[in-house]
Coordinates of C-alpha atoms and ligand atoms in Angstrom, one line a residue:
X1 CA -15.3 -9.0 17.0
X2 CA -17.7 -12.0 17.6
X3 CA -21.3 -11.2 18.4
X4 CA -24.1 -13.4 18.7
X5 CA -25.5 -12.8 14.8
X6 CA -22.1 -13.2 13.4
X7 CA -21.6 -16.8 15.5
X8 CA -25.4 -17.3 14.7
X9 CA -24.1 -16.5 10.7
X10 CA -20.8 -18.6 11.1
X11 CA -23.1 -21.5 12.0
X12 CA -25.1 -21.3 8.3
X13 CA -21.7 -21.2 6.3
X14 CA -19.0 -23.3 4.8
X15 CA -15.5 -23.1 6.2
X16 CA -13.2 -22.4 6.2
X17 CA -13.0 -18.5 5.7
X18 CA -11.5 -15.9 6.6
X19 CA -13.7 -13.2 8.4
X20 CA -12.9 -9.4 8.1
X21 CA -14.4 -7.0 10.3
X22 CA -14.5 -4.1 8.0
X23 CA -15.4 -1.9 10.8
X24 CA -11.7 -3.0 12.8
X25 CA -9.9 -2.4 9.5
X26 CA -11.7 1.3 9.4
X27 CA -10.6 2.5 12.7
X28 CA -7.0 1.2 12.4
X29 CA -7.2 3.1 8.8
X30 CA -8.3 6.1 11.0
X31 CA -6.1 6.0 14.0
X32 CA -3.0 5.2 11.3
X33 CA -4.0 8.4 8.7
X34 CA -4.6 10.6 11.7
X35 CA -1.2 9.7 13.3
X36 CA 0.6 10.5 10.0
X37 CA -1.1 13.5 9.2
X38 CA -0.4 15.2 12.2
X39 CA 3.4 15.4 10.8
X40 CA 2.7 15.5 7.1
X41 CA 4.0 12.0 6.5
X42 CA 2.9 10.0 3.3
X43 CA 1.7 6.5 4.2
X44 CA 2.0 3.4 1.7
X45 CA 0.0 0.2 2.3
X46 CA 2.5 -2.5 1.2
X47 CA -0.2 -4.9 -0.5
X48 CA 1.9 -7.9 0.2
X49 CA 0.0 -7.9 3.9
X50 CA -3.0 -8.7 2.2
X51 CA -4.5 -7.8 -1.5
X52 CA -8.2 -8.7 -1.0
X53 CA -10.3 -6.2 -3.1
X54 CA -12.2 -5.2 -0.2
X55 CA -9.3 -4.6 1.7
X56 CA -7.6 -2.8 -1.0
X57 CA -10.8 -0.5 -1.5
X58 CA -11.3 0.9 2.3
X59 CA -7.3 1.4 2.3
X60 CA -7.3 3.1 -1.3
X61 CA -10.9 5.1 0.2
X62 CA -8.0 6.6 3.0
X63 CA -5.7 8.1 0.6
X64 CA -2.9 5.5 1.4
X65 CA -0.4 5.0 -1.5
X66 CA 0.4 1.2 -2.7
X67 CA 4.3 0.2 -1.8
X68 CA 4.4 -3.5 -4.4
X69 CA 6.8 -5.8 -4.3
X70 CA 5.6 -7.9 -7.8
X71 CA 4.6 -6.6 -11.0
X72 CA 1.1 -8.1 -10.3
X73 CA 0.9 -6.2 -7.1
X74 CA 1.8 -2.7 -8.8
X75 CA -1.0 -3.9 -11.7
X76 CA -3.2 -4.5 -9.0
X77 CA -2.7 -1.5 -7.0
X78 CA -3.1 1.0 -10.7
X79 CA -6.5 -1.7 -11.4
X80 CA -7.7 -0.8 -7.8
X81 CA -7.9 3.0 -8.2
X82 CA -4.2 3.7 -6.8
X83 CA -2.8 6.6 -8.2
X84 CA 0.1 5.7 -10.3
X85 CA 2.1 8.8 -8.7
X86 CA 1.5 7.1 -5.2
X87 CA 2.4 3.4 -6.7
X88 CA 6.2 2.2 -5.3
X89 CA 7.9 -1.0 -6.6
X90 CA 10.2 -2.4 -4.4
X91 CA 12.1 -6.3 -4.6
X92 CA 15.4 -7.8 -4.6
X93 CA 14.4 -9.6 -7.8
X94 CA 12.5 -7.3 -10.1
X95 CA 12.4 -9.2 -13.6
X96 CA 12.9 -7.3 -16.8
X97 CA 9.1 -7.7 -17.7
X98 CA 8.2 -6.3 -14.3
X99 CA 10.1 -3.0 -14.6
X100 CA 8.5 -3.0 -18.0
X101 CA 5.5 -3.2 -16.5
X102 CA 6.1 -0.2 -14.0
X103 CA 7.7 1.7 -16.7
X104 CA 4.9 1.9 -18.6
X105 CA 2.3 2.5 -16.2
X106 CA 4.4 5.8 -15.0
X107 CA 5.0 4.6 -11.3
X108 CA 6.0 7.1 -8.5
X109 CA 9.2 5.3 -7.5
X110 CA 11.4 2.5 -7.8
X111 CA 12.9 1.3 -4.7
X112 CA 16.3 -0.4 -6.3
X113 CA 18.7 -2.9 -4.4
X114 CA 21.7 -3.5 -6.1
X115 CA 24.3 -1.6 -8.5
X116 CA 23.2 -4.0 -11.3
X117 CA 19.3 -3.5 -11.0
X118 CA 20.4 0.2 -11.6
X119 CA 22.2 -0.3 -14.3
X120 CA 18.9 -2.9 -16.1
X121 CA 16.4 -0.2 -15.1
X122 CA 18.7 2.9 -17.0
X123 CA 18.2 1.1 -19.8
X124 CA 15.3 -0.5 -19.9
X125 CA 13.8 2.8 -19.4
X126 CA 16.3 4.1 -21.8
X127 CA 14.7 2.2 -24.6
X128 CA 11.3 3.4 -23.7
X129 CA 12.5 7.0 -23.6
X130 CA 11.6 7.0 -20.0
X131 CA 13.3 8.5 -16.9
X132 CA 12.6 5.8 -14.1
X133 CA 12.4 8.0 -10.7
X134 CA 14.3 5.8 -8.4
X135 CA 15.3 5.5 -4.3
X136 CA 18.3 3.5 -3.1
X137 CA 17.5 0.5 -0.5
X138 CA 19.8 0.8 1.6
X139 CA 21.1 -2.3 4.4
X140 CA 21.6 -0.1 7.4
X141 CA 22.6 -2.6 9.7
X142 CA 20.3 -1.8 12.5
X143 CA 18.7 -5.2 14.4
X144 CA 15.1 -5.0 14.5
X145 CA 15.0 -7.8 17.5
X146 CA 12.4 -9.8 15.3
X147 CA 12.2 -13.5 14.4
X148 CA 15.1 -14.1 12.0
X149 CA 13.1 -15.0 9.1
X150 CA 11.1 -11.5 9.1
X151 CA 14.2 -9.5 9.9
X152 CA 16.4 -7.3 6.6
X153 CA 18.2 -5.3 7.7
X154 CA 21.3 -6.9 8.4
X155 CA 24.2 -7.3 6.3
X156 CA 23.6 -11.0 6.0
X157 CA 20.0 -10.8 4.9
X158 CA 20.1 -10.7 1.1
X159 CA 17.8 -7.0 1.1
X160 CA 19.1 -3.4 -0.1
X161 CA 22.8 -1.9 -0.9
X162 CA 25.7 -2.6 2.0
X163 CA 26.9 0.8 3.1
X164 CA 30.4 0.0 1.6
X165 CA 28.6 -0.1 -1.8
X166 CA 27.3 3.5 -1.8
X167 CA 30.4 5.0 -3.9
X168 CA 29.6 3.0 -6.6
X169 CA 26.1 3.4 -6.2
X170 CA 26.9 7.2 -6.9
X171 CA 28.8 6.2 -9.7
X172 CA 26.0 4.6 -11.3
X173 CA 23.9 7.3 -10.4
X174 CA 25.8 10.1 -12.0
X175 CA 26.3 7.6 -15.1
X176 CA 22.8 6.6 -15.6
X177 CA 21.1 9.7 -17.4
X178 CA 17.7 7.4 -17.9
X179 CA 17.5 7.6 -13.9
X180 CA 16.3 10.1 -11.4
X181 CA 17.2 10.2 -8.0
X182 CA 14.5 11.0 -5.5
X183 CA 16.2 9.4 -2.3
X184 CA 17.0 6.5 -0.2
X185 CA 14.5 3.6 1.5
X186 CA 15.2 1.5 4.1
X187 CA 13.5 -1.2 5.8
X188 CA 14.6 -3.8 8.6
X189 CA 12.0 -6.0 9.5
X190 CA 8.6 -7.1 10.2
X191 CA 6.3 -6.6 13.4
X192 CA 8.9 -4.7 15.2
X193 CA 7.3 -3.6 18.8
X194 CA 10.4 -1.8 20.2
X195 CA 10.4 1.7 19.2
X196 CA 14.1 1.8 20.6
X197 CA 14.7 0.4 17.2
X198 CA 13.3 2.8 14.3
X199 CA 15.0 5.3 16.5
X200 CA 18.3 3.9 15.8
X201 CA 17.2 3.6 12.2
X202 CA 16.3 7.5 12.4
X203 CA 19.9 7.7 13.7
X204 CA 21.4 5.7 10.6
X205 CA 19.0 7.2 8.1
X206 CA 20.4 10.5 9.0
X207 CA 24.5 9.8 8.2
X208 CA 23.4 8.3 4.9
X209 CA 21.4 10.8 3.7
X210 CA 24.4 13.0 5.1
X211 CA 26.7 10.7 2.9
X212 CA 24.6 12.0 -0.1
X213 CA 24.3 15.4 0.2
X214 CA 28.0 15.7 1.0
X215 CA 28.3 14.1 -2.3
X216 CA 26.0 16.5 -4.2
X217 CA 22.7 14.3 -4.6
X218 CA 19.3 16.0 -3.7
X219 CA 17.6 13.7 -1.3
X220 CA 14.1 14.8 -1.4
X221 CA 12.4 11.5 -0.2
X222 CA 13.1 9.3 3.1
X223 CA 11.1 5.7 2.8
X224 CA 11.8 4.3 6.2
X225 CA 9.6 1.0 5.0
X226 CA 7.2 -0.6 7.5
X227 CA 7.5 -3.3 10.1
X228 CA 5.3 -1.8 12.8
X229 CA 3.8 -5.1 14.9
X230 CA 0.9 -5.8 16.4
X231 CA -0.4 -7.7 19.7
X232 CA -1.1 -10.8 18.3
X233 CA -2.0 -12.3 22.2
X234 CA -4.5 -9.2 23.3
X235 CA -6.9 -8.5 20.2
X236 CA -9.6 -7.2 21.7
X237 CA -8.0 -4.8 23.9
X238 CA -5.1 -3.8 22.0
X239 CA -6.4 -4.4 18.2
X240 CA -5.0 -1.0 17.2
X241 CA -1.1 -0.4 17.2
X242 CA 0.5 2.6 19.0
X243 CA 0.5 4.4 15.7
X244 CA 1.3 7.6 17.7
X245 CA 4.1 6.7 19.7
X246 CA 5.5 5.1 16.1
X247 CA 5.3 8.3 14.3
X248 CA 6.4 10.3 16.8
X249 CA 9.7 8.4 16.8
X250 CA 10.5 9.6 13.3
X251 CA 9.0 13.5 14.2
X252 CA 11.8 13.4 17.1
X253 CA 14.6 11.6 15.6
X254 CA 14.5 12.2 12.0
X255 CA 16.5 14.9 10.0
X256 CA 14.1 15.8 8.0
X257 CA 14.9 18.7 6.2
X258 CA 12.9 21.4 4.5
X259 CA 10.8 20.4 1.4
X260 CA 11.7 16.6 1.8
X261 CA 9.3 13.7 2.0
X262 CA 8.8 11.0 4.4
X263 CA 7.6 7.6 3.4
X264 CA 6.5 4.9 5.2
X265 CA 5.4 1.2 3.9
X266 CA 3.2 -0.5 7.3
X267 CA 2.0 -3.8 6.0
X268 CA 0.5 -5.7 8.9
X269 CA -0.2 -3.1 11.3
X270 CA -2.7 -1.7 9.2
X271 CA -5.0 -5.1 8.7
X272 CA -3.6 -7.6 11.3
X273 CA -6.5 -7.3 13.4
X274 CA -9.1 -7.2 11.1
X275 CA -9.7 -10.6 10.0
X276 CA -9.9 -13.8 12.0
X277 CA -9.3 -17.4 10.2
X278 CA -13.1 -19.2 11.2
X279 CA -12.7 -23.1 10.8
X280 CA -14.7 -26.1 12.0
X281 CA -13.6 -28.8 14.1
X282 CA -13.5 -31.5 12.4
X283 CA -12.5 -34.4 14.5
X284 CA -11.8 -34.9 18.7
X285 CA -8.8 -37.4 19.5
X286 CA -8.3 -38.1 22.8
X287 CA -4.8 -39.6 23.9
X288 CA -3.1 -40.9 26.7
X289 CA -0.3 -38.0 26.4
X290 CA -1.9 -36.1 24.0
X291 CA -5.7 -34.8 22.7
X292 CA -6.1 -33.4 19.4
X293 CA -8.5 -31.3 17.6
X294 CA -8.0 -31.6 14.0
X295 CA -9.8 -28.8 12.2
X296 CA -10.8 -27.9 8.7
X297 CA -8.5 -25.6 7.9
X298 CA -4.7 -26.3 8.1
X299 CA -1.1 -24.7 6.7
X300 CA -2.5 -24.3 3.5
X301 CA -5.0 -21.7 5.0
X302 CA -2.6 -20.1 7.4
X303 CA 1.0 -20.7 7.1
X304 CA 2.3 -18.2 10.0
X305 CA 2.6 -20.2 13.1
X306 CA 4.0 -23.4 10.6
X307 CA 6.7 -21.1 9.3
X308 CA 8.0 -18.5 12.0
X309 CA 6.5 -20.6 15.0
X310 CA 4.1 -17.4 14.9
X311 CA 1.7 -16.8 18.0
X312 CA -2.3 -16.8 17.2
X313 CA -5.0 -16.3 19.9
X314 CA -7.4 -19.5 18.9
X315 CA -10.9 -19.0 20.3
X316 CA -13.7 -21.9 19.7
X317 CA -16.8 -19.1 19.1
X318 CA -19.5 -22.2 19.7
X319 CA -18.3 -22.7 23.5
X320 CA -18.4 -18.6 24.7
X321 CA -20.9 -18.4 27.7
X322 CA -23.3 -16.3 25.3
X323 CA -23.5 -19.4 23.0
X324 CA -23.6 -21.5 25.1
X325 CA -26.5 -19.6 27.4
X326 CA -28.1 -19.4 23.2
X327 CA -28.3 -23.4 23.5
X328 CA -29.3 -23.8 26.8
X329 CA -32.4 -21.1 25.7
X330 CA -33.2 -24.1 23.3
X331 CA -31.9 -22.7 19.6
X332 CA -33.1 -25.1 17.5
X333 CA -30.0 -24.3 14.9
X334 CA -27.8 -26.3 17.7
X335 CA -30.5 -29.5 18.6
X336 CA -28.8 -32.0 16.0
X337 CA -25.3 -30.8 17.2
X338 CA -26.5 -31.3 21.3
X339 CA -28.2 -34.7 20.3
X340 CA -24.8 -35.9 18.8
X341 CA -22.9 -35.0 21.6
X342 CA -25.5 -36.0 24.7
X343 CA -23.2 -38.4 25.8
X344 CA -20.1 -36.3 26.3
X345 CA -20.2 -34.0 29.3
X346 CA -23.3 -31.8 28.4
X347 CA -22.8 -28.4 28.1
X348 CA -20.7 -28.0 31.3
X349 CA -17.6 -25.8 30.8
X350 CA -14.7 -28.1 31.5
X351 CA -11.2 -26.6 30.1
X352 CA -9.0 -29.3 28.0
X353 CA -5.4 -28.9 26.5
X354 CA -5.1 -29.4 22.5
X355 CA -3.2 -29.6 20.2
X356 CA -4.9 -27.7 17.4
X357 CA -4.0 -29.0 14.2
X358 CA -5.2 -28.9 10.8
X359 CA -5.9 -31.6 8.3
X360 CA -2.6 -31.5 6.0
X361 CA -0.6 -34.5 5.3
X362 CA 2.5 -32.9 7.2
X363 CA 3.8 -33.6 10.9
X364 CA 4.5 -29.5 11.1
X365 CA 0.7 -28.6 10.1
X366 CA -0.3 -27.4 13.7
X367 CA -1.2 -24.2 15.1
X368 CA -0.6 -24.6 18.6
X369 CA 0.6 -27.2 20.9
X370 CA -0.6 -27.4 24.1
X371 CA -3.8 -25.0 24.0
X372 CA -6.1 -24.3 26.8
X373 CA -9.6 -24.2 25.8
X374 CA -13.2 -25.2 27.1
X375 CA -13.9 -28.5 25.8
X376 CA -14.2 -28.9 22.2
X377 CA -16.5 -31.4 20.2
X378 CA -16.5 -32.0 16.3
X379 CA -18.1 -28.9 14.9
X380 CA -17.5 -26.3 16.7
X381 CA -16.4 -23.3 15.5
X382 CA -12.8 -22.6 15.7
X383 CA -11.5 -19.0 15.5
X384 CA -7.7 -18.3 14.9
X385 CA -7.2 -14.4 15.5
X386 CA -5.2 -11.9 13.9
X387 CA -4.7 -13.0 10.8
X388 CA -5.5 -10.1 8.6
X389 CA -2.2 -9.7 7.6
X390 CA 0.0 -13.0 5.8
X391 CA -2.7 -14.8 6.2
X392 CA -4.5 -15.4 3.2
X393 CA -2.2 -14.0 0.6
X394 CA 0.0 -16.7 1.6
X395 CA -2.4 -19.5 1.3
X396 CA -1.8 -22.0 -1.0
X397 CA -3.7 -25.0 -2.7
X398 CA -1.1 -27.8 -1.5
X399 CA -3.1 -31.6 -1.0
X400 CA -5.3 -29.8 -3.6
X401 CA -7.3 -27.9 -1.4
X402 CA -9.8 -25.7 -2.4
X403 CA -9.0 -22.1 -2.9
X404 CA -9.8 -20.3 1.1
X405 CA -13.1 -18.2 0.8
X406 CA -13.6 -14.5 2.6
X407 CA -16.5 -13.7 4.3
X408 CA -17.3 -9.7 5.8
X409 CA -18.9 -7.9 8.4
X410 CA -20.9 -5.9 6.0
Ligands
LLP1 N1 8.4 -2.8 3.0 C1 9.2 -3.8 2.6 C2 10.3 -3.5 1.7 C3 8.9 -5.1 3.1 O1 9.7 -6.1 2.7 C4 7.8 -5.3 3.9 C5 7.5 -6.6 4.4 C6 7.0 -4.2 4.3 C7 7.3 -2.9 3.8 C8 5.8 -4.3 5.2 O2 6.2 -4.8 6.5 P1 5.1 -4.8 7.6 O3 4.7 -3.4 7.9 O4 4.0 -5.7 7.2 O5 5.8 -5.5 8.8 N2 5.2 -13.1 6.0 C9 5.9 -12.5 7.2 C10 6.2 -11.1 7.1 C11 7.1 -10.8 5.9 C12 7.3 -9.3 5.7 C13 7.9 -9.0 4.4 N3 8.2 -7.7 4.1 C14 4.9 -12.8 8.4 O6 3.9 -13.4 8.2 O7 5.2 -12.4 9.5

């Protein structure tokens, strides 16, 4: 990801940033649209992963379809060039304004999650004249052996309809004549790496879309959501998630019968890997127990390892053997850096544990305990990988920090 010229070009900007490799994000676009193809599945990009307009573009450029979870996101997603008939809303808490919003710009689907949201999008549609086309979120139970915090599938996690709900869901259905059924959506967690798990989602899929057709409704779409993962501790030689096997799981396993659809909603597998999180260090403290670096960029750039303990190689890009082999050839872009540093070990490779930690006022703003790196001096460039995906749409401006910038390959 990291070449000489793009270190070289690091060194000339203000950080933090987040870095997208545009050329990572198009070969995971590929391998993804190839995949899906092969089986005539219909692939949505769910935007919350990452809305960056350059991101958006090269996804839209694939023929992807937008799965929103906010009105802003489905205005977004029509603003961006997605087609309206490939725009899904989903959300536990869709306000009245929002399916407004989504009613009048003609939306493909509404994923819906509870008898009452049924019953608020019948009629607001109703007084727009509209027919809202709608699939049922469904809670299918099924573990997805994630962290807690990213895992809804369960019956205690607030998302979709309990199964126990479904007759009155087809009571609402069959008294809602402002509401088309086009078929049920599931979706049980986040960077899910066992496939054992979407098969027994195929497995559950197909009894409740049996429950429906026994029942008279015409399923003609299955959403199975997203969640695929990605290996967050081998970037470089596994940046591009198993997209086959994934699919292929769902070819085998689910009932897909003829003339139906088959949705999917991958978030993070599809731009994970494409973007890095480039800071600076800022300061070196050494301890007795502990030694610190303290970088630039913090919680409010990158919440993930602050929030679900999330894993995230971190790389300092000024102390690779290239760069280093750069300085030691006498690049003059790295004198004033040397000078300052001449009387710390000089430019031998010795390997220190860190702490890496960012500059927030809170005792939980750290990446990673504990971190083996080669020795680290204020300045350096710090680079905290796979953060492509809820990195920096979850940013924030906490402390009053300035807004993180984005910086690409091309
Ligand atoms: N569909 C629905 C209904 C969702 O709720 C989500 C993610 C997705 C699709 C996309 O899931 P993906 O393919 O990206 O796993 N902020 C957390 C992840 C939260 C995921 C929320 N829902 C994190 O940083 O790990």
């Amino acid at each position: 990801m990291f070449d000489n010229n793009t270190i070289n070009r690091f060194q000339q900007l203000e950080t933090p940033f987040y870095y997208y490799d545009l050329d990572v994000l198009r070969k995971t676009l590929e391998a993804c649209s190839n995949a899906s193809a092969k089986y005539g599945f219909h692939v949505h990009y769910a935007m919350k992963a990452n809305f960056n307009p350059k991101v958006l573009d090269m996804i839209k450029s694939y023929g992807f379809g937008a799965d929103c979870v906010s009105g802003n996101e489905v205005k977004a997603a029509i603003e961006h060039g997605f087609g309206k008939e490939k725009v899904v809303f989903a959300g536990v808490g869709k306000s009245d304004k929002e399916i407004n919003l989504a009613l009048d710009a003609d939306i493909f689907c509404f994923n819906a999650e509870s008898v009452q949201e049924l019953i608020i999008i019948n009629d607001l549609a109703k007084a727009k004249s509209k027919i809202a086309k709608i699939a049922i979120r469904i809670n299918p139970n099924v573990d997805a052996h994630t962290h807690h915090f990213i895992t809804t599938g369960l019956e205690e996690n607030k998302f979709g309809i309990n199964t126990w709900q479904l007759p009155d869901v087809a009571d609402a259905l069959r008294a809602c004549p402002n509401l088309q059924f086009l078929g049920i959506h599931f979706h049980i967690g986040s960077q899910i790496t066992d496939m054992e798990v979407y098969r027994s989602l195929c497995i559950r899929v197909n009894e409740i879309q049996d429950w429906f057709t026994d029942r008279g409704f015409d399923v003609k779409l299955l959403n199975t959501g997203g969640g695929l993962g990605v290996d967050y501790h081998n970037p470089d030689t596994n940046g591009i998630s198993d997209f086959e096997s994934y699919f292929k799981v769902f070819k085998n396993f689910l009932n897909v019968k003829p003339g139906q659809e088959v949705h999917f909603e991958l978030g993070r597998a599809l731009v994970a890997q494409s973007a890095a999180l480039i800071s600076r260090v800022l300061y070196v403290k050494n301890g007795i127990k502990k030694n610190f670096l303290v970088l630039d960029a913090g919680m409010t750039e990158l919440i993930r390892p602050m929030l679900y303990q999330a894993y995230h190689q971190i790389e300092n890009l000024s102390q690779t053997s290239e760069v280093r082999d750069q300085r030691l050839e006498g690049n003059e872009k790295f004198e004033s850096l040397e000078k300052d540093q001449s009387h710390i070990s000089h430019l031998t490779s010795h390997i220190s544990h860190y702490d890496v930690v960012g500059p927030i006022c809170e005792s939980t703003d750290c990446f990673r305990k504990d971190v083996e790196m080669p020795q680290s001096y204020r300045g350096d460039l710090i680079a905290i990988r796979t953060t492509g995906a809820y990195g920096e749409v979850m940013a924030s401006q906490y402390n009053l920090r300035d807004i993180v910038g984005s910086v690409y390959s091309e």
